[in-house]
Tab-separated table of C-alpha atoms in Angstrom:
chain	number	residue	atom	x	y	z
A	1	UNK	CA	9.447	21.866	-9.415
A	2	UNK	CA	10.944	18.408	-9.656
A	3	UNK	CA	8.843	15.419	-8.671
A	4	UNK	CA	10.475	12.009	-8.513
A	5	UNK	CA	8.506	8.989	-9.711
A	6	UNK	CA	9.928	5.684	-8.484
A	7	UNK	CA	10.062	2.539	-10.589
A	8	UNK	CA	10.438	-0.844	-8.885
A	9	UNK	CA	10.515	-4.149	-10.769
A	10	UNK	CA	6.793	-4.759	-11.327
A	11	UNK	CA	5.670	-1.125	-11.136
A	12	UNK	CA	2.911	-0.490	-13.694
A	13	UNK	CA	1.701	3.067	-13.288
A	14	UNK	CA	4.939	5.052	-13.250
A	15	UNK	CA	4.317	6.470	-16.720
A	16	UNK	CA	0.790	7.560	-15.828
A	17	UNK	CA	2.092	9.135	-12.616
A	18	UNK	CA	4.790	10.966	-14.585
A	19	UNK	CA	2.164	12.147	-17.076
A	20	UNK	CA	0.010	13.436	-14.204
A	21	UNK	CA	2.979	15.382	-12.824
A	22	UNK	CA	3.632	16.964	-16.219
A	23	UNK	CA	-0.046	17.836	-16.769
A	24	UNK	CA	-0.051	19.549	-13.376
A	25	UNK	CA	2.956	21.626	-14.439
A	26	UNK	CA	5.757	19.757	-12.699
A	27	UNK	CA	9.027	18.364	-13.990
A	28	UNK	CA	9.457	14.580	-13.689
A	29	UNK	CA	12.593	12.927	-12.387
A	30	UNK	CA	12.652	9.169	-12.865
A	31	UNK	CA	13.893	7.363	-9.759
A	32	UNK	CA	15.063	3.755	-9.804
A	33	UNK	CA	14.602	1.312	-6.923
A	34	UNK	CA	18.259	0.290	-6.802
A	35	UNK	CA	19.568	3.879	-6.765
A	36	UNK	CA	19.483	5.521	-3.328
A	37	UNK	CA	20.083	8.980	-4.869
A	38	UNK	CA	16.893	11.080	-4.904
A	39	UNK	CA	18.471	13.591	-7.346
A	40	UNK	CA	17.333	16.662	-5.362
A	41	UNK	CA	13.593	16.255	-6.001
A	42	UNK	CA	10.972	18.401	-4.263
A	43	UNK	CA	8.522	15.513	-3.829
A	44	UNK	CA	8.222	11.797	-4.588
A	45	UNK	CA	5.438	9.610	-5.990
A	46	UNK	CA	5.402	5.851	-5.324
A	47	UNK	CA	3.158	4.571	-8.138
A	48	UNK	CA	0.942	1.525	-8.385
A	49	UNK	CA	1.687	-1.942	-9.692
A	50	UNK	CA	2.971	-5.190	-8.261
A	51	UNK	CA	6.473	-4.403	-7.026
A	52	UNK	CA	8.691	-7.489	-6.835
A	53	UNK	CA	5.646	-9.592	-7.764
A	54	UNK	CA	4.090	-8.712	-4.399
A	55	UNK	CA	6.092	-11.661	-3.044
A	56	UNK	CA	5.999	-12.063	0.747
A	57	UNK	CA	3.412	-9.265	1.142
A	58	UNK	CA	2.359	-6.397	-1.119
A	59	UNK	CA	5.063	-3.744	-0.947
A	60	UNK	CA	7.179	-5.657	1.589
A	61	UNK	CA	10.244	-6.221	-0.589
A	62	UNK	CA	10.010	-2.802	-2.234
A	63	UNK	CA	10.093	-1.272	1.252
A	64	UNK	CA	13.611	-2.721	1.618
A	65	UNK	CA	14.919	-1.245	-1.670
A	66	UNK	CA	17.869	1.195	-1.569
A	67	UNK	CA	15.712	4.081	-2.834
A	68	UNK	CA	13.300	3.565	0.071
A	69	UNK	CA	16.008	4.136	2.682
A	70	UNK	CA	16.523	7.605	1.216
A	71	UNK	CA	12.783	8.222	0.853
A	72	UNK	CA	12.074	7.191	4.465
A	73	UNK	CA	14.804	9.557	5.711
A	74	UNK	CA	13.593	12.384	3.482
A	75	UNK	CA	9.935	11.812	4.405
A	76	UNK	CA	10.827	11.974	8.090
A	77	UNK	CA	12.491	15.298	7.251
A	78	UNK	CA	9.333	16.644	5.575
A	79	UNK	CA	9.678	15.687	1.879
A	80	UNK	CA	6.196	15.286	0.343
A	81	UNK	CA	5.601	11.621	-0.583
A	82	UNK	CA	2.468	10.211	-2.239
A	83	UNK	CA	1.909	6.447	-2.324
A	84	UNK	CA	-0.726	5.224	-4.758
A	85	UNK	CA	-2.112	1.665	-4.480
A	86	UNK	CA	1.027	-0.506	-4.380
A	87	UNK	CA	2.828	2.688	-3.347
A	88	UNK	CA	0.454	2.981	-0.371
A	89	UNK	CA	1.297	-0.623	0.504
A	90	UNK	CA	5.020	0.269	0.301
A	91	UNK	CA	4.444	3.233	2.662
A	92	UNK	CA	2.663	0.961	5.141
A	93	UNK	CA	5.405	-1.681	4.929
A	94	UNK	CA	7.972	1.114	5.415
A	95	UNK	CA	6.124	2.216	8.595
A	96	UNK	CA	5.675	5.722	7.193
A	97	UNK	CA	1.930	5.092	7.600
A	98	UNK	CA	0.383	2.668	10.120
A	99	UNK	CA	-1.725	-0.462	9.631
A	100	UNK	CA	-1.805	-3.065	6.887
A	101	UNK	CA	-3.533	-3.980	3.625
A	102	UNK	CA	-5.004	-7.408	3.050
A	103	UNK	CA	-6.898	-9.235	0.308
A	104	UNK	CA	-10.259	-7.670	-0.505
A	105	UNK	CA	-13.013	-8.968	1.743
A	106	UNK	CA	-15.045	-10.101	-1.298
A	107	UNK	CA	-11.977	-11.952	-2.710
A	108	UNK	CA	-12.364	-10.208	-6.073
A	109	UNK	CA	-10.025	-7.861	-7.861
A	110	UNK	CA	-12.094	-4.684	-8.085
A	111	UNK	CA	-11.781	-2.161	-10.918
A	112	UNK	CA	-14.237	0.720	-10.866
A	113	UNK	CA	-14.619	4.483	-10.788
A	114	UNK	CA	-14.750	5.081	-7.046
A	115	UNK	CA	-16.305	7.954	-5.144
A	116	UNK	CA	-14.242	9.228	-2.218
A	117	UNK	CA	-14.796	11.842	0.449
A	118	UNK	CA	-11.852	14.131	1.130
A	119	UNK	CA	-11.451	13.927	4.908
A	120	UNK	CA	-8.389	16.110	5.350
A	121	UNK	CA	-7.028	19.028	3.330
A	122	UNK	CA	-4.064	19.941	5.547
A	123	UNK	CA	-1.581	17.880	3.568
A	124	UNK	CA	0.915	18.432	0.777
A	125	UNK	CA	-1.231	16.373	-1.589
A	126	UNK	CA	-4.806	17.419	-0.678
A	127	UNK	CA	-4.587	21.175	0.006
A	128	UNK	CA	-6.356	21.974	-3.276
A	129	UNK	CA	-9.516	20.096	-2.258
A	130	UNK	CA	-12.358	21.354	-0.078
A	131	UNK	CA	-12.951	19.519	3.184
A	132	UNK	CA	-15.729	16.987	2.655
A	133	UNK	CA	-15.511	17.259	-1.136
A	134	UNK	CA	-16.676	14.194	-3.069
A	135	UNK	CA	-14.293	13.143	-5.819
A	136	UNK	CA	-14.273	10.248	-8.300
A	137	UNK	CA	-11.082	8.471	-9.348
A	138	UNK	CA	-10.407	4.928	-10.570
A	139	UNK	CA	-9.753	2.118	-8.105
A	140	UNK	CA	-8.154	-1.182	-9.126
A	141	UNK	CA	-6.878	-3.571	-6.519
A	142	UNK	CA	-7.029	-7.092	-5.171
A	143	UNK	CA	-5.424	-6.382	-1.811
A	144	UNK	CA	-6.862	-3.064	-0.727
A	145	UNK	CA	-8.565	-4.021	2.516
A	146	UNK	CA	-7.198	-1.602	5.088
A	147	UNK	CA	-6.865	-2.877	8.651
A	148	UNK	CA	-5.316	-1.644	11.875
A	149	UNK	CA	-5.666	-2.511	15.536
A	150	UNK	CA	-8.204	-0.691	17.716
A	151	UNK	CA	-5.628	1.611	19.284
A	152	UNK	CA	-4.240	2.685	15.891
A	153	UNK	CA	-7.742	3.275	14.533
A	154	UNK	CA	-8.575	5.412	17.540
A	155	UNK	CA	-5.520	7.606	16.979
A	156	UNK	CA	-6.151	7.791	13.199
A	157	UNK	CA	-9.706	8.992	13.848
A	158	UNK	CA	-8.842	11.175	16.842
A	159	UNK	CA	-5.852	12.910	15.249
A	160	UNK	CA	-7.502	13.513	11.856
A	161	UNK	CA	-5.076	11.257	9.990
A	162	UNK	CA	-7.655	9.796	7.612
A	163	UNK	CA	-7.232	11.544	4.273
A	164	UNK	CA	-9.948	9.794	2.224
A	165	UNK	CA	-12.932	7.553	2.858
A	166	UNK	CA	-14.839	5.420	0.362
A	167	UNK	CA	-18.234	6.937	-0.439
A	168	UNK	CA	-21.426	4.981	-1.298
A	169	UNK	CA	-19.567	1.668	-1.759
A	170	UNK	CA	-16.786	0.189	0.349
A	171	UNK	CA	-15.113	-1.868	-2.402
A	172	UNK	CA	-12.704	-3.968	-0.363
A	173	UNK	CA	-13.798	-4.230	3.256
A	174	UNK	CA	-11.483	-1.505	4.585
A	175	UNK	CA	-12.223	-0.687	8.227
A	176	UNK	CA	-14.038	2.610	8.788
A	177	UNK	CA	-14.235	2.942	4.959
A	178	UNK	CA	-10.605	4.109	4.975
A	179	UNK	CA	-9.317	4.726	1.445
A	180	UNK	CA	-6.247	6.792	2.311
A	181	UNK	CA	-4.158	8.137	5.180
A	182	UNK	CA	-1.850	11.031	5.965
A	183	UNK	CA	0.987	11.198	8.477
A	184	UNK	CA	0.983	13.662	11.366
A	185	UNK	CA	3.115	16.180	9.529
A	186	UNK	CA	0.909	16.002	6.421
A	187	UNK	CA	3.761	15.462	3.973
A	188	UNK	CA	3.092	11.741	3.486
A	189	UNK	CA	-0.210	10.599	1.962
A	190	UNK	CA	-1.129	7.101	0.780
A	191	UNK	CA	-4.307	5.801	-0.817
A	192	UNK	CA	-5.515	2.743	-2.720
A	193	UNK	CA	-7.398	4.503	-5.585
A	194	UNK	CA	-5.493	6.039	-8.496
A	195	UNK	CA	-5.523	9.838	-8.886
A	196	UNK	CA	-3.053	9.618	-11.794
A	197	UNK	CA	-5.737	7.956	-13.941
A	198	UNK	CA	-8.065	10.956	-13.628
A	199	UNK	CA	-5.995	13.891	-14.848
A	200	UNK	CA	-6.921	14.542	-18.473
A	201	UNK	CA	-10.319	15.040	-20.173
A	202	UNK	CA	-11.065	12.093	-22.451
A	203	UNK	CA	-9.227	9.601	-20.273
A	204	UNK	CA	-10.794	9.942	-16.823
A	205	UNK	CA	-13.940	8.640	-15.119
A	206	UNK	CA	-17.368	9.558	-16.483
A	207	UNK	CA	-19.001	12.656	-15.000
A	208	UNK	CA	-22.565	13.970	-15.309
A	209	UNK	CA	-21.205	16.471	-17.852
A	210	UNK	CA	-19.466	14.126	-20.268
A	211	UNK	CA	-18.035	10.661	-20.619
A	212	UNK	CA	-14.466	10.245	-19.355
A	213	UNK	CA	-14.179	13.897	-18.422
A	214	UNK	CA	-13.268	13.411	-14.745
A	215	UNK	CA	-10.020	15.062	-13.689
A	216	UNK	CA	-10.357	15.017	-9.887
A	217	UNK	CA	-6.981	13.297	-9.599
A	218	UNK	CA	-5.111	16.295	-10.999
A	219	UNK	CA	-5.656	18.205	-7.733
A	220	UNK	CA	-3.281	15.826	-5.891
A	221	UNK	CA	-0.464	16.946	-8.156
A	222	UNK	CA	-1.367	20.651	-8.316
A	223	UNK	CA	-1.648	20.596	-4.506
A	224	UNK	CA	1.931	19.448	-4.036
A	225	UNK	CA	3.219	21.934	-6.612
A	226	UNK	CA	1.403	24.754	-4.773
A	227	UNK	CA	2.824	23.614	-1.464
A	228	UNK	CA	6.353	23.411	-2.809
A	229	UNK	CA	6.086	26.866	-4.401
A	230	UNK	CA	4.710	28.401	-1.203
A	231	UNK	CA	7.184	26.782	1.187
B	21	UNK	CA	20.749	-28.844	4.025
B	22	UNK	CA	20.503	-27.260	7.490
B	23	UNK	CA	17.518	-24.939	7.668
B	24	UNK	CA	15.582	-22.635	9.879
B	25	UNK	CA	11.859	-22.916	9.283
B	26	UNK	CA	9.694	-19.841	9.808
B	27	UNK	CA	5.923	-20.273	9.908
B	28	UNK	CA	3.654	-17.267	9.523
B	29	UNK	CA	-0.148	-17.250	9.855
B	30	UNK	CA	-2.736	-14.544	9.279
B	31	UNK	CA	-3.933	-13.214	12.625
B	32	UNK	CA	-6.638	-15.382	14.147
B	33	UNK	CA	-9.221	-12.616	14.329
B	34	UNK	CA	-8.743	-11.522	10.700
B	35	UNK	CA	-10.700	-12.804	7.749
B	36	UNK	CA	-8.525	-15.125	5.645
B	37	UNK	CA	-10.270	-15.011	2.251
B	38	UNK	CA	-8.024	-17.699	0.731
B	39	UNK	CA	-8.685	-20.077	3.624
B	40	UNK	CA	-12.404	-19.349	3.422
B	41	UNK	CA	-12.474	-20.178	-0.306
B	42	UNK	CA	-10.679	-23.493	0.325
B	43	UNK	CA	-13.005	-24.301	3.252
B	44	UNK	CA	-16.043	-23.663	1.050
B	45	UNK	CA	-14.652	-26.005	-1.635
B	46	UNK	CA	-13.936	-28.733	0.936
B	47	UNK	CA	-17.437	-28.487	2.323
B	48	UNK	CA	-18.899	-28.690	-1.183
B	49	UNK	CA	-16.884	-31.899	-1.586
B	50	UNK	CA	-18.626	-33.400	1.424
B	51	UNK	CA	-16.047	-32.792	4.148
B	52	UNK	CA	-18.619	-31.510	6.582
B	53	UNK	CA	-16.340	-32.274	9.543
B	54	UNK	CA	-13.882	-29.539	8.440
B	55	UNK	CA	-15.316	-26.335	9.845
B	56	UNK	CA	-12.655	-23.837	8.771
B	57	UNK	CA	-9.372	-23.515	6.874
B	58	UNK	CA	-6.626	-20.968	7.408
B	59	UNK	CA	-3.678	-20.606	5.073
B	60	UNK	CA	-0.278	-19.363	6.193
B	61	UNK	CA	3.288	-19.500	4.938
B	62	UNK	CA	6.244	-21.767	5.569
B	63	UNK	CA	9.535	-20.033	4.793
B	64	UNK	CA	12.799	-21.995	4.724
B	65	UNK	CA	16.073	-20.217	5.435
B	66	UNK	CA	18.944	-22.397	4.204
B	67	UNK	CA	22.361	-22.379	5.885
B	68	UNK	CA	25.752	-23.755	4.838
B	69	UNK	CA	26.359	-25.035	8.386
B	70	UNK	CA	24.114	-26.084	11.244
B	71	UNK	CA	22.525	-22.852	12.521
B	72	UNK	CA	23.845	-21.610	15.850
B	73	UNK	CA	21.778	-20.069	18.640
B	74	UNK	CA	22.854	-16.687	17.284
B	75	UNK	CA	21.563	-17.658	13.831
B	76	UNK	CA	18.254	-18.695	15.385
B	77	UNK	CA	17.979	-15.401	17.268
B	78	UNK	CA	18.783	-13.499	14.073
B	79	UNK	CA	16.184	-15.541	12.174
B	80	UNK	CA	13.565	-14.729	14.819
B	81	UNK	CA	14.335	-11.044	14.350
B	82	UNK	CA	14.123	-11.360	10.542
B	83	UNK	CA	10.826	-13.233	10.935
B	84	UNK	CA	9.386	-10.458	13.084
B	85	UNK	CA	10.745	-7.512	11.061
B	86	UNK	CA	10.543	-8.646	7.453
B	87	UNK	CA	9.014	-12.087	6.907
B	88	UNK	CA	5.819	-11.071	8.728
B	89	UNK	CA	3.813	-7.904	9.270
B	90	UNK	CA	2.668	-7.808	12.876
B	91	UNK	CA	-0.456	-5.853	11.947
B	92	UNK	CA	-1.870	-8.680	9.870
B	93	UNK	CA	0.177	-11.792	10.698
B	94	UNK	CA	1.677	-13.769	13.570
B	95	UNK	CA	4.953	-15.685	13.492
B	96	UNK	CA	3.854	-19.010	14.967
B	97	UNK	CA	7.100	-20.964	14.766
B	98	UNK	CA	10.822	-20.479	14.168
B	99	UNK	CA	12.761	-23.746	14.459
B	100	UNK	CA	16.025	-25.294	13.315
B	101	UNK	CA	15.659	-28.309	11.035
B	102	UNK	CA	18.790	-30.317	10.220
């Protein structure tokens, strides 16, 4: 199973995303923003960071990159795509997911282990979770406040397109505690927190069992591998 | 240098944290008459020649599609400046 991990100028978490793919049992294909060729991958991860310095708006310039034209086409054809943090912002700016992300309501950059509720498991990236499951993965953003107009929110809620909600604490003022979304087909998922930082014991969030033992993020990557194998 | 100026503002009903921080600082400095601050963007598009009507129409399209995100921002002005 080949999973492409895209690097834009200013991407930070491509290596961690690649590591997560490998730990889940997948093969990593490095994709470059200026190369429109997706090299026959079975899925794509848009990692976190500050693509193109977040000039104009977070993810706005990255959304215009040659590789994104191919990814938008492929995503519309059903290719699984996961956008993490800046990658989520790129998905929103690419109109693969609706709404927008603005500066955190509290004006602070927030870095914490964040509890989330899994709101939808009918997607390429969440099928290994249980509906309503509480997971903990790191969150680190300055512009993670999710917003959308009333009509969009109504359809997100009504059509079950919310993939994750913040639990206990809403760290950035996102409407309806939205932490992540899915598209109608379920192949595209985007979220602000970072599953790729919670994939290996010793390097994840603390759990009641042991410090840094949290690996809830690994399920994103095993989910997509399962889906690709079964399809 | 002939230019087209594009001005983009955060939507009026959205919180503008940067503007709020500046407004708080101004009020601390004693400018009680300033009740709010909102911060937007001025983007200059430079042209070799005086922009035509077609250039202006194209710039309006670019402003709507790329220079702003209609979910969070409004384009408030697109004008030619010679």
